Tab-separated table of C-alpha atoms and ligand atoms in Angstrom:
chain	number	residue	atom	x	y	z
A	1	MET	CA	-0.216	9.148	28.111
A	2	ASP	CA	3.513	9.565	27.575
A	3	HIS	CA	4.316	12.875	25.903
A	4	GLN	CA	8.067	12.324	25.710
A	5	PRO	CA	8.932	11.997	22.051
A	6	TYR	CA	10.372	8.709	20.893
A	7	LYS	CA	14.117	8.675	20.444
A	8	ILE	CA	13.629	6.339	17.486
A	9	PRO	CA	10.188	6.894	15.936
A	10	PHE	CA	8.337	4.312	13.875
A	11	ASN	CA	8.552	6.408	10.717
A	12	LYS	CA	10.295	9.591	9.599
A	13	PRO	CA	9.242	10.987	6.245
A	14	TYR	CA	12.144	11.565	3.866
A	15	LEU	CA	12.847	14.821	2.034
A	16	THR	CA	14.903	14.941	-1.154
A	17	GLY	CA	15.522	18.687	-0.819
A	18	ASN	CA	13.802	19.616	-4.093
A	19	GLU	CA	10.197	19.610	-2.870
A	20	LEU	CA	9.984	23.335	-2.046
A	21	THR	CA	11.505	24.403	-5.373
A	22	ASN	CA	8.789	22.480	-7.202
A	23	ILE	CA	6.037	23.817	-4.953
A	24	HIS	CA	7.306	27.333	-5.533
A	25	ALA	CA	6.921	26.795	-9.272
A	26	VAL	CA	3.273	25.827	-8.705
A	27	VAL	CA	2.649	28.955	-6.615
A	28	GLU	CA	4.144	31.112	-9.363
A	29	SER	CA	2.222	29.375	-12.150
A	30	GLY	CA	-1.177	30.150	-10.651
A	31	LYS	CA	-2.323	26.654	-11.709
A	32	TRP	CA	-3.052	25.046	-8.372
A	33	GLY	CA	-5.867	22.622	-9.113
A	34	GLY	CA	-5.343	19.106	-10.449
A	35	ASN	CA	-4.151	17.535	-13.685
A	36	GLY	CA	-1.660	20.307	-14.444
A	37	ARG	CA	1.984	20.164	-15.472
A	38	PHE	CA	3.333	18.401	-12.368
A	39	THR	CA	0.563	15.810	-12.350
A	40	GLN	CA	1.333	14.985	-15.960
A	41	LEU	CA	5.086	14.849	-15.311
A	42	CYS	CA	4.541	12.406	-12.415
A	43	GLU	CA	2.223	10.236	-14.503
A	44	GLN	CA	4.626	10.125	-17.466
A	45	PHE	CA	7.560	9.342	-15.212
A	46	LEU	CA	5.699	6.448	-13.577
A	47	GLU	CA	4.445	5.032	-16.882
A	48	GLU	CA	7.933	5.061	-18.375
A	49	LYS	CA	9.882	3.854	-15.361
A	50	PHE	CA	7.609	0.989	-14.322
A	51	GLY	CA	5.891	0.020	-17.573
A	52	PHE	CA	2.446	0.773	-16.143
A	53	GLY	CA	-0.568	1.380	-18.371
A	54	LYS	CA	-2.188	4.792	-17.981
A	55	CYS	CA	-1.347	6.382	-14.603
A	56	LEU	CA	-3.827	8.735	-12.948
A	57	LEU	CA	-2.781	10.554	-9.780
A	58	THR	CA	-5.511	10.624	-7.138
A	59	THR	CA	-6.044	12.074	-3.677
A	60	SER	CA	-5.224	8.697	-2.069
A	61	CYS	CA	-4.962	4.965	-2.636
A	62	THR	CA	-8.421	4.742	-1.090
A	63	SER	CA	-9.753	7.049	-3.853
A	64	ALA	CA	-8.005	4.952	-6.495
A	65	LEU	CA	-9.700	1.817	-5.126
A	66	GLU	CA	-13.056	3.634	-5.109
A	67	MET	CA	-12.477	4.633	-8.732
A	68	ALA	CA	-11.717	0.991	-9.546
A	69	ALA	CA	-15.011	-0.088	-7.986
A	70	ILE	CA	-16.947	2.482	-10.065
A	71	LEU	CA	-15.016	1.578	-13.217
A	72	LEU	CA	-15.844	-2.122	-12.811
A	73	ASP	CA	-19.533	-1.260	-12.217
A	74	ILE	CA	-19.583	-2.921	-8.809
A	75	LYS	CA	-23.149	-3.161	-7.523
A	76	LYS	CA	-25.235	-4.895	-4.878
A	77	GLY	CA	-24.937	-8.658	-5.168
A	78	ASP	CA	-21.422	-8.656	-6.639
A	79	GLU	CA	-18.830	-10.505	-4.599
A	80	VAL	CA	-15.302	-9.207	-4.116
A	81	ILE	CA	-12.554	-11.355	-2.610
A	82	VAL	CA	-10.027	-9.508	-0.435
A	83	PRO	CA	-7.504	-10.717	2.119
A	84	SER	CA	-8.637	-10.250	5.713
A	85	PHE	CA	-5.172	-9.108	6.756
A	86	THR	CA	-5.148	-5.675	5.106
A	87	PHE	CA	-6.024	-2.031	5.564
A	88	VAL	CA	-9.741	-1.153	5.696
A	89	SER	CA	-9.776	0.609	2.308
A	90	THR	CA	-9.068	-2.583	0.351
A	91	ALA	CA	-12.547	-3.808	1.281
A	92	ASN	CA	-14.370	-0.554	2.045
A	93	ALA	CA	-14.014	0.833	-1.492
A	94	PHE	CA	-16.011	-2.118	-2.852
A	95	ALA	CA	-18.408	-2.459	0.100
A	96	SER	CA	-19.341	1.214	-0.397
A	97	ARG	CA	-20.761	0.309	-3.815
A	98	GLY	CA	-22.843	-2.510	-2.338
A	99	ALA	CA	-20.532	-5.468	-2.918
A	100	THR	CA	-20.483	-8.448	-0.609
A	101	ILE	CA	-16.963	-8.851	0.719
A	102	VAL	CA	-15.560	-12.372	0.889
A	103	PHE	CA	-12.415	-12.739	2.974
A	104	ALA	CA	-9.450	-14.877	2.040
A	105	ASP	CA	-6.957	-16.213	4.550
A	106	CYS	CA	-3.210	-15.524	4.561
A	107	ILE	CA	-0.579	-18.056	3.669
A	108	GLN	CA	0.705	-19.712	6.829
A	109	GLY	CA	3.420	-17.427	8.237
A	110	ASN	CA	3.135	-15.010	5.285
A	111	PRO	CA	0.840	-11.956	5.296
A	112	ASN	CA	-0.072	-12.341	1.616
A	113	MET	CA	-3.363	-13.869	0.478
A	114	ASP	CA	-3.423	-17.642	0.039
A	115	ILE	CA	-4.406	-18.098	-3.591
A	116	THR	CA	-4.462	-21.891	-3.469
A	117	ASN	CA	-7.779	-21.590	-1.643
A	118	LEU	CA	-9.511	-19.243	-4.098
A	119	LYS	CA	-11.493	-21.953	-5.833
A	120	SER	CA	-13.529	-22.561	-2.690
A	121	LEU	CA	-14.320	-18.829	-2.396
A	122	ILE	CA	-15.604	-18.035	-5.882
A	123	THR	CA	-19.240	-18.155	-6.970
A	124	LYS	CA	-21.112	-16.960	-10.068
A	125	GLN	CA	-21.275	-13.535	-8.393
A	126	THR	CA	-17.515	-13.159	-7.883
A	127	LYS	CA	-16.460	-10.113	-9.848
A	128	VAL	CA	-13.107	-8.982	-8.488
A	129	ILE	CA	-10.123	-10.313	-6.536
A	130	VAL	CA	-7.972	-7.727	-4.753
A	131	PRO	CA	-4.515	-9.029	-3.841
A	132	VAL	CA	-2.504	-6.858	-1.428
A	133	HIS	CA	1.279	-6.774	-1.834
A	134	TYR	CA	2.216	-6.711	1.816
A	135	ALA	CA	5.410	-4.684	2.418
A	136	GLY	CA	5.717	-4.460	-1.357
A	137	ILE	CA	6.129	-8.206	-1.823
A	138	SER	CA	3.808	-10.127	-4.098
A	139	TYR	CA	2.914	-13.760	-4.018
A	140	ASN	CA	2.607	-15.686	-7.279
A	141	MET	CA	0.848	-12.999	-9.327
A	142	PRO	CA	1.129	-14.902	-12.638
A	143	ALA	CA	-0.851	-17.820	-11.137
A	144	LEU	CA	-3.464	-15.446	-9.714
A	145	ILE	CA	-3.897	-13.690	-13.070
A	146	ASP	CA	-4.267	-17.052	-14.857
A	147	PHE	CA	-6.881	-18.162	-12.331
A	148	ALA	CA	-8.824	-14.881	-12.655
A	149	ASN	CA	-8.742	-14.918	-16.459
A	150	GLU	CA	-9.905	-18.504	-16.530
A	151	HIS	CA	-12.949	-17.582	-14.424
A	152	GLY	CA	-13.676	-14.166	-15.962
A	153	ILE	CA	-12.827	-12.291	-12.763
A	154	TYR	CA	-11.102	-8.885	-12.608
A	155	VAL	CA	-7.927	-8.332	-10.597
A	156	VAL	CA	-7.342	-5.000	-8.850
A	157	GLU	CA	-3.938	-4.884	-7.172
A	158	ASP	CA	-3.825	-3.033	-3.859
A	159	ALA	CA	-0.245	-1.961	-4.471
A	160	ALA	CA	-0.309	0.782	-1.798
A	161	GLN	CA	3.027	-0.424	-0.403
A	162	ALA	CA	4.499	-1.701	-3.633
A	163	LEU	CA	6.077	1.044	-5.725
A	164	ALA	CA	9.304	-0.824	-6.401
A	165	PHE	CA	11.161	-2.308	-9.267
A	166	TYR	CA	12.512	-5.811	-8.986
A	167	GLU	CA	15.305	-6.494	-11.336
A	168	GLY	CA	14.352	-8.841	-14.117
A	169	GLU	CA	10.749	-8.945	-12.977
A	170	LYS	CA	7.589	-7.127	-13.998
A	171	ALA	CA	6.778	-4.258	-11.643
A	172	LEU	CA	3.885	-4.805	-9.265
A	173	GLY	CA	0.920	-2.825	-10.561
A	174	THR	CA	1.406	-4.117	-14.121
A	175	TYR	CA	-0.304	-7.484	-13.515
A	176	GLY	CA	-3.870	-6.570	-12.620
A	177	HIS	CA	-6.536	-4.994	-14.821
A	178	LEU	CA	-6.199	-2.081	-12.416
A	179	ALA	CA	-3.824	-1.207	-9.585
A	180	ALA	CA	-3.926	1.315	-6.748
A	181	PHE	CA	-0.889	2.960	-5.127
A	182	SER	CA	-0.485	5.215	-2.096
A	183	PHE	CA	1.717	8.252	-1.518
A	184	HIS	CA	0.601	8.715	2.090
A	185	GLU	CA	3.131	10.109	4.571
A	186	THR	CA	3.777	6.611	5.924
A	187	LYS	CA	4.774	5.175	2.530
A	188	HIS	CA	8.309	5.286	1.132
A	189	ILE	CA	7.456	7.747	-1.665
A	190	SER	CA	5.100	10.362	-0.341
A	191	CYS	CA	3.376	13.712	-0.779
A	192	GLY	CA	1.428	13.694	2.505
A	193	GLU	CA	-1.845	12.349	1.153
A	194	GLY	CA	-1.920	11.019	-2.395
A	195	GLY	CA	-2.371	7.997	-4.569
A	196	MET	CA	-2.610	6.674	-8.092
A	197	LEU	CA	-4.824	4.461	-10.197
A	198	VAL	CA	-3.058	2.427	-12.877
A	199	VAL	CA	-5.308	1.457	-15.785
A	200	ASN	CA	-3.749	-1.452	-17.652
A	201	ASN	CA	-6.482	-1.741	-20.285
A	202	ASN	CA	-6.801	1.140	-22.777
A	203	LYS	CA	-10.549	0.696	-23.120
A	204	TRP	CA	-11.057	2.038	-19.576
A	205	ILE	CA	-8.830	5.130	-19.723
A	206	SER	CA	-11.343	7.734	-20.838
A	207	ARG	CA	-13.961	6.517	-18.360
A	208	ALA	CA	-11.369	6.540	-15.553
A	209	GLU	CA	-10.590	10.190	-16.393
A	210	ILE	CA	-14.292	11.010	-16.204
A	211	ILE	CA	-14.689	9.293	-12.819
A	212	ARG	CA	-11.679	11.263	-11.490
A	213	GLU	CA	-13.278	14.533	-12.704
A	214	LYS	CA	-16.560	14.271	-10.749
A	215	GLY	CA	-18.278	12.331	-13.532
A	216	THR	CA	-17.595	15.000	-16.164
A	217	ASN	CA	-15.650	14.875	-19.429
A	218	ARG	CA	-13.555	17.877	-18.408
A	219	SER	CA	-10.244	16.097	-19.169
A	220	ALA	CA	-11.227	15.738	-22.843
A	221	PHE	CA	-12.414	19.381	-22.830
A	222	LEU	CA	-9.027	20.565	-21.502
A	223	ARG	CA	-7.345	18.685	-24.352
A	224	ASP	CA	-9.629	20.551	-26.806
A	225	GLU	CA	-11.269	17.290	-27.875
A	226	ILE	CA	-14.795	18.594	-27.157
A	227	GLU	CA	-16.327	22.073	-27.013
A	228	GLU	CA	-17.962	21.941	-23.604
A	229	TYR	CA	-17.959	19.535	-20.716
A	230	SER	CA	-20.864	18.121	-18.770
A	231	TRP	CA	-22.027	15.374	-16.422
A	232	VAL	CA	-21.678	12.064	-18.269
A	233	ASP	CA	-21.087	9.357	-15.640
A	234	LEU	CA	-20.613	8.605	-11.949
A	235	GLY	CA	-17.547	10.068	-10.300
A	236	SER	CA	-16.185	12.182	-7.503
A	237	SER	CA	-13.427	14.656	-6.672
A	238	TYR	CA	-10.374	12.419	-7.017
A	239	LEU	CA	-7.755	14.764	-8.578
A	240	LEU	CA	-4.542	15.399	-6.658
A	241	SER	CA	-3.666	19.088	-6.208
A	242	GLU	CA	-0.696	20.414	-8.166
A	243	PHE	CA	1.040	21.323	-4.888
A	244	SER	CA	1.047	17.669	-3.898
A	245	ALA	CA	2.044	16.515	-7.391
A	246	ALA	CA	4.994	18.942	-7.367
A	247	PHE	CA	6.151	17.546	-4.007
A	248	LEU	CA	5.682	14.013	-5.317
A	249	LEU	CA	7.725	14.614	-8.478
A	250	ALA	CA	10.745	15.615	-6.377
A	251	GLN	CA	10.443	12.310	-4.524
A	252	LEU	CA	9.908	10.234	-7.663
A	253	HIS	CA	13.019	11.645	-9.290
A	254	GLN	CA	15.046	10.134	-6.436
A	255	ILE	CA	13.253	6.819	-6.171
A	256	ASP	CA	16.309	4.734	-7.069
A	257	ASP	CA	18.340	6.401	-4.346
A	258	ILE	CA	15.494	6.024	-1.822
A	259	MET	CA	15.072	2.320	-2.642
A	260	MET	CA	18.806	1.734	-2.328
A	261	LYS	CA	18.952	3.436	1.072
A	262	ARG	CA	16.026	1.347	2.323
A	263	LYS	CA	17.619	-1.824	1.070
A	264	ILE	CA	20.697	-1.025	3.146
A	265	VAL	CA	18.538	-0.278	6.220
A	266	TYR	CA	16.890	-3.682	5.775
A	267	THR	CA	20.254	-5.424	5.474
A	268	TYR	CA	21.502	-3.796	8.686
A	269	TYR	CA	18.318	-4.907	10.437
A	270	VAL	CA	18.687	-8.527	9.371
A	271	ASP	CA	22.194	-8.421	10.790
A	272	ALA	CA	21.104	-6.707	14.039
A	273	LEU	CA	18.367	-9.306	14.622
A	274	LYS	CA	20.378	-12.355	13.579
A	275	SER	CA	21.057	-13.754	17.044
A	276	MET	CA	17.378	-13.437	18.099
A	277	VAL	CA	16.372	-15.224	14.919
A	278	ASN	CA	18.953	-17.975	15.460
A	279	ASP	CA	17.754	-18.418	19.062
A	280	GLY	CA	14.182	-18.834	17.801
A	281	PHE	CA	12.747	-15.702	19.483
A	282	LEU	CA	11.870	-13.945	16.236
A	283	THR	CA	10.966	-15.185	12.762
A	284	LEU	CA	11.808	-12.995	9.801
A	285	PRO	CA	9.915	-13.086	6.513
A	286	ASN	CA	11.625	-15.245	3.942
A	287	HIS	CA	11.621	-13.246	0.695
A	288	SER	CA	13.862	-13.080	-2.328
A	289	CYS	CA	13.374	-9.307	-2.616
A	290	THR	CA	13.670	-6.625	0.028
A	291	PRO	CA	10.435	-5.714	1.856
A	292	GLN	CA	9.504	-2.012	2.111
A	293	PHE	CA	9.610	-2.126	5.901
A	294	MET	CA	10.895	-4.296	8.726
A	295	TYR	CA	8.547	-6.817	10.251
A	296	ALA	CA	8.973	-10.035	12.173
A	297	PHE	CA	6.869	-12.566	14.053
A	298	CYS	CA	6.968	-13.233	17.791
A	299	LYS	CA	6.007	-16.503	19.459
A	300	ASP	CA	2.568	-15.315	20.567
A	301	ARG	CA	0.478	-12.240	21.183
A	302	SER	CA	1.456	-11.609	24.780
A	303	GLU	CA	5.166	-11.766	23.964
A	304	ARG	CA	4.620	-9.427	21.000
A	305	ASP	CA	2.696	-6.908	23.121
A	306	SER	CA	5.335	-7.054	25.881
A	307	LEU	CA	8.090	-6.421	23.339
A	308	ILE	CA	6.277	-3.332	21.989
A	309	ASP	CA	5.902	-2.049	25.582
A	310	PHE	CA	9.549	-2.789	26.375
A	311	LEU	CA	10.697	-0.883	23.277
A	312	LYS	CA	8.431	1.999	24.253
A	313	VAL	CA	10.067	2.245	27.665
A	314	HIS	CA	13.359	2.615	25.783
A	315	LYS	CA	11.831	5.340	23.588
A	316	ILE	CA	11.641	3.139	20.521
A	317	GLN	CA	8.334	3.085	18.670
A	318	ALA	CA	7.322	-0.329	17.345
A	319	SER	CA	3.835	-1.223	16.183
A	320	PHE	CA	1.439	-3.961	15.165
A	321	HIS	CA	-1.337	-4.141	12.600
A	322	TYR	CA	-3.769	-5.019	11.088
A	323	LEU	CA	-6.770	-6.104	13.127
A	324	PRO	CA	-8.041	-8.685	10.621
A	325	LEU	CA	-11.058	-7.292	8.779
A	326	HIS	CA	-13.086	-10.491	9.167
A	327	LEU	CA	-13.140	-9.840	12.929
A	328	SER	CA	-14.118	-6.145	12.623
A	329	THR	CA	-17.403	-4.724	13.893
A	330	PHE	CA	-18.511	-3.721	10.410
A	331	VAL	CA	-18.003	-7.205	9.017
A	332	LYS	CA	-19.715	-8.860	11.998
A	333	ASN	CA	-22.747	-6.654	11.354
A	334	ASN	CA	-22.850	-7.018	7.579
A	335	PHE	CA	-21.192	-10.114	6.161
A	336	LYS	CA	-20.871	-13.846	6.656
A	337	GLN	CA	-18.501	-14.841	9.430
A	338	ALA	CA	-15.348	-16.656	8.409
A	339	THR	CA	-12.690	-18.478	10.388
A	340	LEU	CA	-9.278	-17.521	9.048
A	341	PRO	CA	-6.642	-19.040	11.333
A	342	ASN	CA	-3.557	-17.854	9.446
A	343	ALA	CA	-4.716	-14.217	9.296
A	344	SER	CA	-5.561	-14.272	13.006
A	345	LYS	CA	-2.214	-15.818	13.913
A	346	ILE	CA	-0.292	-13.259	11.852
A	347	ALA	CA	-2.250	-10.362	13.346
A	348	ASP	CA	-1.486	-11.690	16.842
A	349	THR	CA	2.245	-12.185	16.351
A	350	ILE	CA	3.435	-9.605	13.812
A	351	ILE	CA	5.593	-6.727	14.987
A	352	ARG	CA	6.832	-3.806	12.910
A	353	PHE	CA	10.053	-2.109	13.914
A	354	PRO	CA	11.017	1.520	13.202
A	355	PHE	CA	11.984	1.854	9.568
A	356	TYR	CA	12.797	4.958	7.569
A	357	THR	CA	14.922	5.881	4.601
A	358	GLU	CA	17.549	7.772	6.603
A	359	MET	CA	17.753	5.349	9.511
A	360	THR	CA	21.391	4.935	10.577
A	361	GLN	CA	23.302	1.778	11.368
A	362	ALA	CA	23.751	3.090	14.944
A	363	GLU	CA	19.976	3.477	15.378
A	364	ILE	CA	19.393	-0.024	14.028
A	365	SER	CA	22.017	-1.480	16.392
A	366	GLU	CA	20.326	0.304	19.272
A	367	VAL	CA	16.951	-1.210	18.367
A	368	GLY	CA	18.611	-4.634	18.014
A	369	GLY	CA	20.300	-4.241	21.418
A	370	VAL	CA	17.048	-3.387	23.201
A	371	ILE	CA	15.249	-6.324	21.561
A	372	SER	CA	18.087	-8.610	22.602
A	373	ASN	CA	17.831	-7.393	26.208
A	374	PHE	CA	14.109	-8.037	26.140
A	375	PHE	CA	14.585	-11.667	25.208
A	376	LYS	CA	17.303	-12.122	27.846
A	377	LYS	CA	14.820	-10.962	30.479
A	378	TYR	CA	11.711	-12.571	29.107
B	1	PLP	C1	-1.681	2.716	3.048
B	1	PLP	C2	-2.577	1.679	2.497
B	1	PLP	C3	-3.831	1.980	1.940
B	1	PLP	C4	-4.431	3.361	1.999
B	1	PLP	O1	-3.683	4.337	1.371
B	1	PLP	P1	-4.226	5.843	1.383
B	1	PLP	O2	-3.378	6.509	0.333
B	1	PLP	O3	-3.979	6.371	2.753
B	1	PLP	O4	-5.655	5.820	1.025
B	1	PLP	C5	-4.572	0.973	1.364
B	1	PLP	N1	-4.123	-0.305	1.340
B	1	PLP	C6	-2.932	-0.641	1.878
B	1	PLP	C7	-2.477	-2.067	1.805
B	1	PLP	C8	-2.131	0.328	2.488
B	1	PLP	O5	-0.956	-0.014	3.029
């Protein structure tokens, strides 16, 4: 085990400078639980800025996905279609309620779910499709929504990486019936651990509030709508603490600045990697908008793994992910096996380079230089 710190780490969380002031206000207020002033300010800000339906802050994106599964009454026998190339929570939230998980392949050379193949995956039991916006980039959401509506299937967006506004386009998280976001430390807007459920259909709002409040109607009670609160539905402890919401609000208020800085980091990266791309060593994603982090594809798995090791020797922390869910132990033991060649290929060849809001042009050049040396040697 190498205990030397990386000179250029994979991620460095960004501070706006206003987080502690907000947290101090929470300490002083004595209102430390959830759904207080800062939670409401965050939710209002997000609803107004992105045009979301009702926003509900949660303890994580995983919790928001679990809430979605309860809200849609997912039960044993229901089928939920998720991409194999995603984080565990996308599937686990629905599997935990008894759903059968059906895995969709990626598009060739693109980590997003291939929606042209959905017809072959649906059955009478299909209840939900969960698209994942990899690196904050979506793939043909209008077509997916049309398909789902036509077949009476719900869409829950796993928008964990997708809090972004694309000029002239609808924000991701406004398409699905529901959407889940993450404010984990590794995401570009963060409060350590945190998330949000977006409810785009008014008929589900009051039930979503109940699910977030341990199955009680406490939210309505706090608004003086009822005289006492009690257990009325399923639910769990999904409210974000006011300390975290206060931290998050400071970050949200600077989202435009944060997005702009990251866009510049991405531009520098494209420039720093240009010669390797032209020589055919690396393939960059081909997107019209800027991804939330820097990823590329190597020729094969062994070259990708060697490049990560080579960067590590030079104190630069690169990474790979995900191990496709259809090949996981849990899926092997519980669900039908699928062969998903595009997901497997992407998992084998994808590499993620260090990427953070305050990354400098000099750091990016250094990463580019080391990668270039690797390919000279290789
Ligand atoms: C980060 C992430 C999650 C989990 O987010 P948490 O807030 O840590 O629960 C889920 N799905 C995707 C695609 C993610 O990137």
